[in-house]
PDB file of C-alpha atoms in Angstrom:
ATOM      1  CA  UNK A 261      -2.796  11.977 -26.485  1.00  0.00           C
ATOM      2  CA  UNK A 262      -3.789  15.409 -26.687  1.00  0.00           C
ATOM      3  CA  UNK A 263      -2.602  16.143 -22.912  1.00  0.00           C
ATOM      4  CA  UNK A 264       0.039  15.925 -20.354  1.00  0.00           C
ATOM      5  CA  UNK A 265      -2.248  13.895 -17.349  1.00  0.00           C
ATOM      6  CA  UNK A 266      -0.757  14.007 -14.035  1.00  0.00           C
ATOM      7  CA  UNK A 267      -0.297  11.227 -12.270  1.00  0.00           C
ATOM      8  CA  UNK A 268       0.693  11.076  -8.061  1.00  0.00           C
ATOM      9  CA  UNK A 269       2.555   7.848  -7.284  1.00  0.00           C
ATOM     10  CA  UNK A 270       4.046   6.680  -4.310  1.00  0.00           C
ATOM     11  CA  UNK A 271       7.798   7.579  -3.086  1.00  0.00           C
ATOM     12  CA  UNK A 272       8.624   4.404  -2.067  1.00  0.00           C
ATOM     13  CA  UNK A 273      10.378   1.448  -3.565  1.00  0.00           C
ATOM     14  CA  UNK A 274       7.272  -0.501  -3.481  1.00  0.00           C
ATOM     15  CA  UNK A 275       5.934   1.536  -6.729  1.00  0.00           C
ATOM     16  CA  UNK A 276       9.329   1.962  -8.731  1.00  0.00           C
ATOM     17  CA  UNK A 277       8.141  -0.775 -11.285  1.00  0.00           C
ATOM     18  CA  UNK A 278       4.768   1.592 -11.881  1.00  0.00           C
ATOM     19  CA  UNK A 279       6.282   4.351 -13.159  1.00  0.00           C
ATOM     20  CA  UNK A 280       9.055   2.605 -14.646  1.00  0.00           C
ATOM     21  CA  UNK A 281       9.787   4.791 -18.101  1.00  0.00           C
ATOM     22  CA  UNK A 282       7.167   7.384 -17.101  1.00  0.00           C
ATOM     23  CA  UNK A 283       9.809   9.995 -16.232  1.00  0.00           C
ATOM     24  CA  UNK A 284      10.898  10.028 -19.476  1.00  0.00           C
ATOM     25  CA  UNK A 285       7.409  10.351 -21.530  1.00  0.00           C
ATOM     26  CA  UNK A 286       6.730  14.397 -20.828  1.00  0.00           C
ATOM     27  CA  UNK A 287       4.585  15.034 -24.022  1.00  0.00           C
ATOM     28  CA  UNK A 288       1.770  13.095 -22.327  1.00  0.00           C
ATOM     29  CA  UNK A 289       2.595  12.665 -18.244  1.00  0.00           C
ATOM     30  CA  UNK A 290       3.832  14.519 -15.394  1.00  0.00           C
ATOM     31  CA  UNK A 291       4.604  12.530 -12.204  1.00  0.00           C
ATOM     32  CA  UNK A 292       5.297  13.572  -8.239  1.00  0.00           C
ATOM     33  CA  UNK A 293       5.777  11.314  -5.737  1.00  0.00           C
ATOM     34  CA  UNK A 294       3.916  11.374  -2.323  1.00  0.00           C
ATOM     35  CA  UNK A 295       3.240   9.020   0.538  1.00  0.00           C
ATOM     36  CA  UNK A 296      -0.015   7.439   0.103  1.00  0.00           C
ATOM     37  CA  UNK A 297      -2.592   9.336   2.340  1.00  0.00           C
ATOM     38  CA  UNK A 298      -0.983  12.618   0.184  1.00  0.00           C
ATOM     39  CA  UNK A 299      -1.300  10.859  -2.779  1.00  0.00           C
ATOM     40  CA  UNK A 300      -5.400  10.502  -1.987  1.00  0.00           C
ATOM     41  CA  UNK A 301      -6.113  13.916  -1.013  1.00  0.00           C
ATOM     42  CA  UNK A 302      -4.893  15.641  -4.172  1.00  0.00           C
ATOM     43  CA  UNK A 303      -7.237  13.517  -5.502  1.00  0.00           C
ATOM     44  CA  UNK A 304      -9.822  15.053  -3.746  1.00  0.00           C
ATOM     45  CA  UNK A 305      -7.840  17.897  -4.457  1.00  0.00           C
ATOM     46  CA  UNK A 306      -8.223  18.189  -8.557  1.00  0.00           C
ATOM     47  CA  UNK A 307      -4.342  18.326  -8.416  1.00  0.00           C
ATOM     48  CA  UNK A 308      -3.289  15.158 -10.256  1.00  0.00           C
ATOM     49  CA  UNK A 309      -5.145  13.827 -12.577  1.00  0.00           C
ATOM     50  CA  UNK A 310      -4.606   9.995 -11.422  1.00  0.00           C
ATOM     51  CA  UNK A 311      -3.210   9.257  -7.975  1.00  0.00           C
ATOM     52  CA  UNK A 312      -1.864   5.499  -6.879  1.00  0.00           C
ATOM     53  CA  UNK A 313      -3.915   5.563  -3.698  1.00  0.00           C
ATOM     54  CA  UNK A 314      -4.511   2.881  -0.916  1.00  0.00           C
ATOM     55  CA  UNK A 315      -7.106   1.279  -1.608  1.00  0.00           C
ATOM     56  CA  UNK A 316     -10.002   2.229   1.026  1.00  0.00           C
ATOM     57  CA  UNK A 317      -9.036   5.645  -1.068  1.00  0.00           C
ATOM     58  CA  UNK A 318     -11.817   4.543  -3.865  1.00  0.00           C
ATOM     59  CA  UNK A 319     -14.753   3.747  -1.177  1.00  0.00           C
ATOM     60  CA  UNK A 320     -14.585   7.397  -0.920  1.00  0.00           C
ATOM     61  CA  UNK A 321     -15.046   8.835  -4.257  1.00  0.00           C
ATOM     62  CA  UNK A 322     -17.750   7.422  -5.759  1.00  0.00           C
ATOM     63  CA  UNK A 323     -17.273   7.011 -10.429  1.00  0.00           C
ATOM     64  CA  UNK A 324     -13.869   6.442  -9.907  1.00  0.00           C
ATOM     65  CA  UNK A 325     -12.611   4.218 -12.422  1.00  0.00           C
ATOM     66  CA  UNK A 326      -9.407   2.035 -11.798  1.00  0.00           C
ATOM     67  CA  UNK A 327      -6.371   1.442 -14.930  1.00  0.00           C
ATOM     68  CA  UNK A 328      -6.905  -2.695 -15.365  1.00  0.00           C
ATOM     69  CA  UNK A 329      -4.281  -5.350 -15.077  1.00  0.00           C
ATOM     70  CA  UNK A 330      -2.116  -2.797 -12.186  1.00  0.00           C
ATOM     71  CA  UNK A 331      -1.232  -2.635  -8.911  1.00  0.00           C
ATOM     72  CA  UNK A 332       0.889  -3.130  -5.339  1.00  0.00           C
ATOM     73  CA  UNK A 333      -0.376  -6.485  -4.581  1.00  0.00           C
ATOM     74  CA  UNK A 334       0.734  -9.677  -2.169  1.00  0.00           C
ATOM     75  CA  UNK A 335      -0.078 -12.968  -1.263  1.00  0.00           C
ATOM     76  CA  UNK A 336       1.096 -13.898   1.917  1.00  0.00           C
ATOM     77  CA  UNK A 337       4.520 -11.731   3.741  1.00  0.00           C
ATOM     78  CA  UNK A 338       4.716  -8.564   2.437  1.00  0.00           C
ATOM     79  CA  UNK A 339       7.565  -7.611   4.743  1.00  0.00           C
ATOM     80  CA  UNK A 340       6.977  -3.166   4.907  1.00  0.00           C
ATOM     81  CA  UNK A 341       3.706  -3.530   6.292  1.00  0.00           C
ATOM     82  CA  UNK A 342       3.161  -4.454  10.073  1.00  0.00           C
ATOM     83  CA  UNK A 343       2.598  -4.439  13.531  1.00  0.00           C
ATOM     84  CA  UNK A 344       5.229  -4.041  15.126  1.00  0.00           C
ATOM     85  CA  UNK A 345       4.780  -5.501  19.336  1.00  0.00           C
ATOM     86  CA  UNK A 346       6.248  -4.909  22.558  1.00  0.00           C
ATOM     87  CA  UNK A 347       3.789  -7.351  24.431  1.00  0.00           C
ATOM     88  CA  UNK A 348       2.673 -10.306  23.800  1.00  0.00           C
ATOM     89  CA  UNK A 349       0.016  -9.241  20.354  1.00  0.00           C
ATOM     90  CA  UNK A 350      -3.230 -10.993  22.749  1.00  0.00           C
ATOM     91  CA  UNK A 351      -2.079  -7.741  26.089  1.00  0.00           C
ATOM     92  CA  UNK A 352      -2.294  -5.532  22.321  1.00  0.00           C
ATOM     93  CA  UNK A 353      -4.218  -2.589  24.503  1.00  0.00           C
ATOM     94  CA  UNK A 354      -3.072   0.687  22.735  1.00  0.00           C
ATOM     95  CA  UNK A 355      -1.955   1.108  19.353  1.00  0.00           C
ATOM     96  CA  UNK A 356       0.421   3.250  17.429  1.00  0.00           C
ATOM     97  CA  UNK A 357      -1.242   4.185  13.808  1.00  0.00           C
ATOM     98  CA  UNK A 358       1.537   5.483  10.771  1.00  0.00           C
ATOM     99  CA  UNK A 359      -0.249   7.983   9.336  1.00  0.00           C
ATOM    100  CA  UNK A 360       0.808   7.162   5.892  1.00  0.00           C
ATOM    101  CA  UNK A 361      -1.844   4.872   4.414  1.00  0.00           C
ATOM    102  CA  UNK A 362      -4.850   4.703   6.248  1.00  0.00           C
ATOM    103  CA  UNK A 363      -5.299   1.624   4.371  1.00  0.00           C
ATOM    104  CA  UNK A 364      -3.115  -0.216   6.261  1.00  0.00           C
ATOM    105  CA  UNK A 365      -4.887   1.454   9.539  1.00  0.00           C
ATOM    106  CA  UNK A 366      -7.765  -0.194   8.305  1.00  0.00           C
ATOM    107  CA  UNK A 367      -6.230  -3.329   7.632  1.00  0.00           C
ATOM    108  CA  UNK A 368      -4.677  -3.781  11.436  1.00  0.00           C
ATOM    109  CA  UNK A 369      -8.317  -2.695  12.472  1.00  0.00           C
ATOM    110  CA  UNK A 370      -9.980  -5.284  11.096  1.00  0.00           C
ATOM    111  CA  UNK A 371      -7.858  -8.388  11.685  1.00  0.00           C
ATOM    112  CA  UNK A 372      -7.507  -7.096  15.459  1.00  0.00           C
ATOM    113  CA  UNK A 373     -11.617  -8.052  15.758  1.00  0.00           C
ATOM    114  CA  UNK A 374     -11.022 -11.097  13.148  1.00  0.00           C
ATOM    115  CA  UNK A 375      -7.732 -12.558  13.164  1.00  0.00           C
ATOM    116  CA  UNK A 376      -6.319 -11.758  16.673  1.00  0.00           C
ATOM    117  CA  UNK A 377      -9.427 -11.305  18.515  1.00  0.00           C
ATOM    118  CA  UNK A 378      -8.883  -7.803  20.444  1.00  0.00           C
ATOM    119  CA  UNK A 379      -9.976  -4.596  20.938  1.00  0.00           C
ATOM    120  CA  UNK A 380      -7.348  -1.936  21.166  1.00  0.00           C
ATOM    121  CA  UNK A 381      -7.579   1.485  21.246  1.00  0.00           C
ATOM    122  CA  UNK A 382      -6.269   3.160  18.280  1.00  0.00           C
ATOM    123  CA  UNK A 383      -4.243   6.504  17.595  1.00  0.00           C
ATOM    124  CA  UNK A 384      -2.575   8.140  14.589  1.00  0.00           C
ATOM    125  CA  UNK A 385       0.724   8.411  14.696  1.00  0.00           C
ATOM    126  CA  UNK A 386       3.571  10.185  12.716  1.00  0.00           C
ATOM    127  CA  UNK A 387       6.335   7.025  11.327  1.00  0.00           C
ATOM    128  CA  UNK A 388       8.415   6.771  14.225  1.00  0.00           C
ATOM    129  CA  UNK A 389       8.630   4.043  15.474  1.00  0.00           C
ATOM    130  CA  UNK A 390      10.833   4.536  18.557  1.00  0.00           C
ATOM    131  CA  UNK A 391       7.522   7.173  19.872  1.00  0.00           C
ATOM    132  CA  UNK A 392       5.052   5.784  18.700  1.00  0.00           C
ATOM    133  CA  UNK A 393       6.266   2.039  20.670  1.00  0.00           C
ATOM    134  CA  UNK A 394       6.024   4.855  23.546  1.00  0.00           C
ATOM    135  CA  UNK A 395       2.961   5.362  22.661  1.00  0.00           C
ATOM    136  CA  UNK A 396       1.834   2.862  22.683  1.00  0.00           C
ATOM    137  CA  UNK A 397       2.102  -1.137  22.846  1.00  0.00           C
ATOM    138  CA  UNK A 398       2.262  -1.352  19.161  1.00  0.00           C
ATOM    139  CA  UNK A 399       2.863   0.132  16.262  1.00  0.00           C
ATOM    140  CA  UNK A 400       1.179  -0.589  12.798  1.00  0.00           C
ATOM    141  CA  UNK A 401       4.745   1.175  10.286  1.00  0.00           C
ATOM    142  CA  UNK A 402       4.322   1.152   6.242  1.00  0.00           C
ATOM    143  CA  UNK A 403       6.568   1.408   3.109  1.00  0.00           C
ATOM    144  CA  UNK A 404      10.066   1.518   3.510  1.00  0.00           C
ATOM    145  CA  UNK A 405      10.758   2.329   6.876  1.00  0.00           C
ATOM    146  CA  UNK A 406       8.206  -1.386   7.440  1.00  0.00           C
ATOM    147  CA  UNK A 407      11.102  -2.542   5.161  1.00  0.00           C
ATOM    148  CA  UNK A 408      14.221  -1.598   6.774  1.00  0.00           C
ATOM    149  CA  UNK A 409      13.177  -0.681  10.519  1.00  0.00           C
ATOM    150  CA  UNK A 410      16.709  -1.852  12.584  1.00  0.00           C
ATOM    151  CA  UNK A 411      14.581  -1.920  16.600  1.00  0.00           C
ATOM    152  CA  UNK A 412      18.269  -2.793  18.233  1.00  0.00           C
ATOM    153  CA  UNK A 413      18.923   0.117  16.667  1.00  0.00           C
ATOM    154  CA  UNK A 414      17.243   2.266  19.067  1.00  0.00           C
ATOM    155  CA  UNK A 415      18.415   0.570  22.405  1.00  0.00           C
ATOM    156  CA  UNK A 416      14.857  -0.921  22.860  1.00  0.00           C
ATOM    157  CA  UNK A 417      13.811  -3.922  24.086  1.00  0.00           C
ATOM    158  CA  UNK A 418      12.871  -7.256  22.379  1.00  0.00           C
ATOM    159  CA  UNK A 419      10.060  -6.571  19.164  1.00  0.00           C
ATOM    160  CA  UNK A 420       8.107  -8.308  17.437  1.00  0.00           C
ATOM    161  CA  UNK A 421       7.004  -7.601  13.996  1.00  0.00           C
ATOM    162  CA  UNK A 422       3.898  -9.308  12.487  1.00  0.00           C
ATOM    163  CA  UNK A 423       3.396  -8.991   9.019  1.00  0.00           C
ATOM    164  CA  UNK A 424       0.031  -8.360   8.638  1.00  0.00           C
ATOM    165  CA  UNK A 425      -0.121  -9.372   4.214  1.00  0.00           C
ATOM    166  CA  UNK A 426       1.129 -12.550   5.889  1.00  0.00           C
ATOM    167  CA  UNK A 427      -1.653 -12.434   8.826  1.00  0.00           C
ATOM    168  CA  UNK A 428      -4.448 -11.076   6.231  1.00  0.00           C
ATOM    169  CA  UNK A 429      -3.727 -14.250   3.489  1.00  0.00           C
ATOM    170  CA  UNK A 430      -3.823 -16.573   6.953  1.00  0.00           C
ATOM    171  CA  UNK A 431      -6.982 -14.952   7.659  1.00  0.00           C
ATOM    172  CA  UNK A 432      -8.522 -15.832   4.020  1.00  0.00           C
ATOM    173  CA  UNK A 433      -6.389 -17.033   1.642  1.00  0.00           C
ATOM    174  CA  UNK A 434      -6.717 -14.350  -0.749  1.00  0.00           C
ATOM    175  CA  UNK A 435      -3.940 -11.323  -1.525  1.00  0.00           C
ATOM    176  CA  UNK A 436      -4.515  -8.245  -0.180  1.00  0.00           C
ATOM    177  CA  UNK A 437      -4.183  -5.306  -2.829  1.00  0.00           C
ATOM    178  CA  UNK A 438      -3.199  -2.358  -1.726  1.00  0.00           C
ATOM    179  CA  UNK A 439      -3.085   0.666  -4.029  1.00  0.00           C
ATOM    180  CA  UNK A 440      -4.164   0.968  -7.607  1.00  0.00           C
ATOM    181  CA  UNK A 441      -3.857   4.122 -10.253  1.00  0.00           C
ATOM    182  CA  UNK A 442      -7.939   5.455 -10.367  1.00  0.00           C
ATOM    183  CA  UNK A 443      -8.644   9.007 -10.500  1.00  0.00           C
ATOM    184  CA  UNK A 444     -12.196  10.212 -12.385  1.00  0.00           C
ATOM    185  CA  UNK A 445     -13.699   7.981 -15.562  1.00  0.00           C
ATOM    186  CA  UNK A 446     -12.476  11.040 -18.059  1.00  0.00           C
ATOM    187  CA  UNK A 447      -8.811  11.284 -16.207  1.00  0.00           C
ATOM    188  CA  UNK A 448      -7.599   7.936 -18.767  1.00  0.00           C
ATOM    189  CA  UNK A 449      -8.147   7.746 -22.258  1.00  0.00           C
ATOM    190  CA  UNK A 450      -7.253   4.148 -23.766  1.00  0.00           C
ATOM    191  CA  UNK A 451      -4.307   5.795 -24.818  1.00  0.00           C
ATOM    192  CA  UNK A 452      -2.581   7.321 -21.209  1.00  0.00           C
ATOM    193  CA  UNK A 453      -4.012   2.833 -19.553  1.00  0.00           C
ATOM    194  CA  UNK A 454      -1.572   1.553 -22.557  1.00  0.00           C
ATOM    195  CA  UNK A 455       1.455   3.103 -20.868  1.00  0.00           C
ATOM    196  CA  UNK A 456       1.159   3.117 -16.979  1.00  0.00           C
ATOM    197  CA  UNK A 457       0.479  -0.588 -18.261  1.00  0.00           C
ATOM    198  CA  UNK A 458       3.719  -0.641 -20.705  1.00  0.00           C
ATOM    199  CA  UNK A 459       5.786   1.260 -17.622  1.00  0.00           C
ATOM    200  CA  UNK A 460       4.475  -1.618 -15.585  1.00  0.00           C
ATOM    201  CA  UNK A 461       5.617  -4.585 -17.201  1.00  0.00           C
ATOM    202  CA  UNK A 462       8.737  -3.048 -18.449  1.00  0.00           C
ATOM    203  CA  UNK A 463       9.547  -1.941 -14.095  1.00  0.00           C
ATOM    204  CA  UNK A 464       8.422  -5.987 -13.653  1.00  0.00           C
ATOM    205  CA  UNK A 465      10.766  -6.567 -16.163  1.00  0.00           C
ATOM    206  CA  UNK A 466      13.917  -4.476 -14.349  1.00  0.00           C
ATOM    207  CA  UNK A 467      13.347  -4.138 -10.684  1.00  0.00           C
ATOM    208  CA  UNK A 468      16.786  -5.587 -10.125  1.00  0.00           C
ATOM    209  CA  UNK A 469      18.175  -2.399 -11.261  1.00  0.00           C
ATOM    210  CA  UNK A 470      15.146  -0.296  -9.806  1.00  0.00           C
ATOM    211  CA  UNK A 471      16.038  -1.718  -6.809  1.00  0.00           C
ATOM    212  CA  UNK A 472      20.269  -0.839  -7.182  1.00  0.00           C
ATOM    213  CA  UNK A 473      19.464   2.787  -8.875  1.00  0.00           C
ATOM    214  CA  UNK A 474      16.573   3.629  -5.000  1.00  0.00           C
ATOM    215  CA  UNK A 475      19.479   2.462  -3.275  1.00  0.00           C
ATOM    216  CA  UNK A 476      22.595   3.523  -5.074  1.00  0.00           C
ATOM    217  CA  UNK A 477      25.712   2.922  -3.100  1.00  0.00           C
ATOM    218  CA  UNK A 478      23.656   0.583  -0.439  1.00  0.00           C
ATOM    219  CA  UNK A 479      24.614  -2.579  -1.635  1.00  0.00           C
ATOM    220  CA  UNK A 480      23.272  -3.904   2.108  1.00  0.00           C
ATOM    221  CA  UNK A 481      19.377  -2.129   1.256  1.00  0.00           C
ATOM    222  CA  UNK A 482      19.465  -3.049  -2.640  1.00  0.00           C
ATOM    223  CA  UNK A 483      19.980  -7.077  -1.972  1.00  0.00           C
ATOM    224  CA  UNK A 484      16.947  -6.212   0.926  1.00  0.00           C
ATOM    225  CA  UNK A 485      15.045  -4.729  -1.850  1.00  0.00           C
ATOM    226  CA  UNK A 486      16.005  -6.760  -4.412  1.00  0.00           C
ATOM    227  CA  UNK A 487      14.364  -9.304  -2.865  1.00  0.00           C
ATOM    228  CA  UNK A 488      11.256  -7.542  -2.017  1.00  0.00           C
ATOM    229  CA  UNK A 489      10.872  -6.746  -5.183  1.00  0.00           C
ATOM    230  CA  UNK A 490      11.664  -9.798  -6.687  1.00  0.00           C
ATOM    231  CA  UNK A 491       9.574 -12.458  -3.776  1.00  0.00           C
ATOM    232  CA  UNK A 492       6.970 -10.074  -1.674  1.00  0.00           C
ATOM    233  CA  UNK A 493       5.783  -7.890  -4.649  1.00  0.00           C
ATOM    234  CA  UNK A 494       3.011  -8.282  -7.377  1.00  0.00           C
ATOM    235  CA  UNK A 495       2.120  -5.990  -9.700  1.00  0.00           C
ATOM    236  CA  UNK A 496      -1.264  -7.809 -11.660  1.00  0.00           C
ATOM    237  CA  UNK A 497      -4.026  -7.406 -11.203  1.00  0.00           C
ATOM    238  CA  UNK A 498      -5.932 -10.550 -11.587  1.00  0.00           C
ATOM    239  CA  UNK A 499      -9.366 -11.929 -10.910  1.00  0.00           C
ATOM    240  CA  UNK A 500      -7.407 -13.416  -7.666  1.00  0.00           C
ATOM    241  CA  UNK A 501      -6.846 -10.123  -6.470  1.00  0.00           C
ATOM    242  CA  UNK A 502      -9.861  -8.148  -6.988  1.00  0.00           C
ATOM    243  CA  UNK A 503     -11.302 -11.343  -5.319  1.00  0.00           C
ATOM    244  CA  UNK A 504      -8.979 -10.021  -2.296  1.00  0.00           C
ATOM    245  CA  UNK A 505     -10.259  -6.343  -2.673  1.00  0.00           C
ATOM    246  CA  UNK A 506     -13.385  -7.536  -2.555  1.00  0.00           C
ATOM    247  CA  UNK A 507     -12.886  -9.442   1.044  1.00  0.00           C
ATOM    248  CA  UNK A 508     -11.284  -6.771   2.614  1.00  0.00           C
ATOM    249  CA  UNK A 509     -14.176  -3.807   1.750  1.00  0.00           C
ATOM    250  CA  UNK A 510     -16.396  -6.399   3.237  1.00  0.00           C
ATOM    251  CA  UNK A 511     -13.986  -7.049   6.414  1.00  0.00           C
ATOM    252  CA  UNK A 512     -13.978  -2.770   6.539  1.00  0.00           C
ATOM    253  CA  UNK A 513     -18.513  -2.649   5.611  1.00  0.00           C
ATOM    254  CA  UNK A 514     -19.012  -5.271   8.747  1.00  0.00           C
ATOM    255  CA  UNK A 515     -17.008  -3.563  10.655  1.00  0.00           C
ATOM    256  CA  UNK A 516     -18.773  -0.175  10.278  1.00  0.00           C
ATOM    257  CA  UNK A 517     -14.917   0.922   9.280  1.00  0.00           C
ATOM    258  CA  UNK A 518     -16.615   2.262   5.875  1.00  0.00           C
ATOM    259  CA  UNK A 519     -20.230   3.142   4.837  1.00  0.00           C
ATOM    260  CA  UNK A 520     -19.968   1.337   1.411  1.00  0.00           C
ATOM    261  CA  UNK A 521     -18.287  -1.380  -0.981  1.00  0.00           C
ATOM    262  CA  UNK A 522     -18.624  -1.515  -4.364  1.00  0.00           C
ATOM    263  CA  UNK A 523     -18.449  -1.322  -7.876  1.00  0.00           C
ATOM    264  CA  UNK A 524     -15.435  -1.819  -8.048  1.00  0.00           C
ATOM    265  CA  UNK A 525     -15.269   0.127 -12.203  1.00  0.00           C
ATOM    266  CA  UNK A 526     -12.615   0.536 -14.921  1.00  0.00           C
ATOM    267  CA  UNK A 527     -11.595   2.625 -16.812  1.00  0.00           C
ATOM    268  CA  UNK A 528     -11.779   0.873 -20.189  1.00  0.00           C
TER     269      UNK A 528
END
C-alpha cells in the first residue's frame, strides 16, 4: 500500500464490526469517528478519502464509488432508527428530525407520505428527545440515542416508538441500506478494498466482544448491544440490499426529495 488512506467512520455501535482491527493498520489507513452527517461533510471537504456515509449522500456526489460487499443494513426491525411520537400517527402534525443523518430524515419523509399517509411539517433538531418532543408531536432519533432512549426517565407521558426499519420492510418487502464506505474512484485500490472487506468479516464474527468493549462496565448495555449487532443488523451488501437501496432512491426521487437516483457503481 503506497499511501495511508484516510477513513471517516460513524461513531455509533453499529459501525464497530466494519472497523474491527483497522486501528492496528496505521501503515495502511487512518481512522476517525463522527456522526453520519459529519462523515459526509468531511468527504465533501476532502478531509477524508473514504467515508462511511449515509446512503443518500451518494446521490450528492456523482462519480463516487462504493466499497463492494460491505454496508450497514437491516431487514425488518433495526432498533436504532425510530420515530418517537406522543400522539397517534394519524394525528402527527410536526416532526423533529435528528440532524445526525439525512438518510433517516428522508426515510421519515418517505414513510410519512407513502406508508402513514400524513403530511406533517418537518423541522431539523439536535438529537435531544425531550426537547424534540417539546417542539413537535414526534421525533426522529437515530443511532445509540435511539437504541437506548428511555422516555420514562424524562418523566414524559406515554411515547410510542415506531421502528423505521420495520416500517420500510413492511411497505416494500425489502431491506434497507443505512450506510456504506464510499469515495472518489481513485480513493481505494484493490488492497484497501480487500482490507475493509476483511475487517468486516472479522468484525461480524466478533460482534459480541465488540459490543462488550464498546459498553465496557455497563452489563445492561452490553446485553442490548450484543443482541442489536447479532439480530438487527446485516453487513453484507447483497443483491437484495442493492434492490432495497434502488427502491429508496426511487421513492426519494418520486417525492422530489433528491434530484437524481443513480447509477450505483462500486470499486473494482
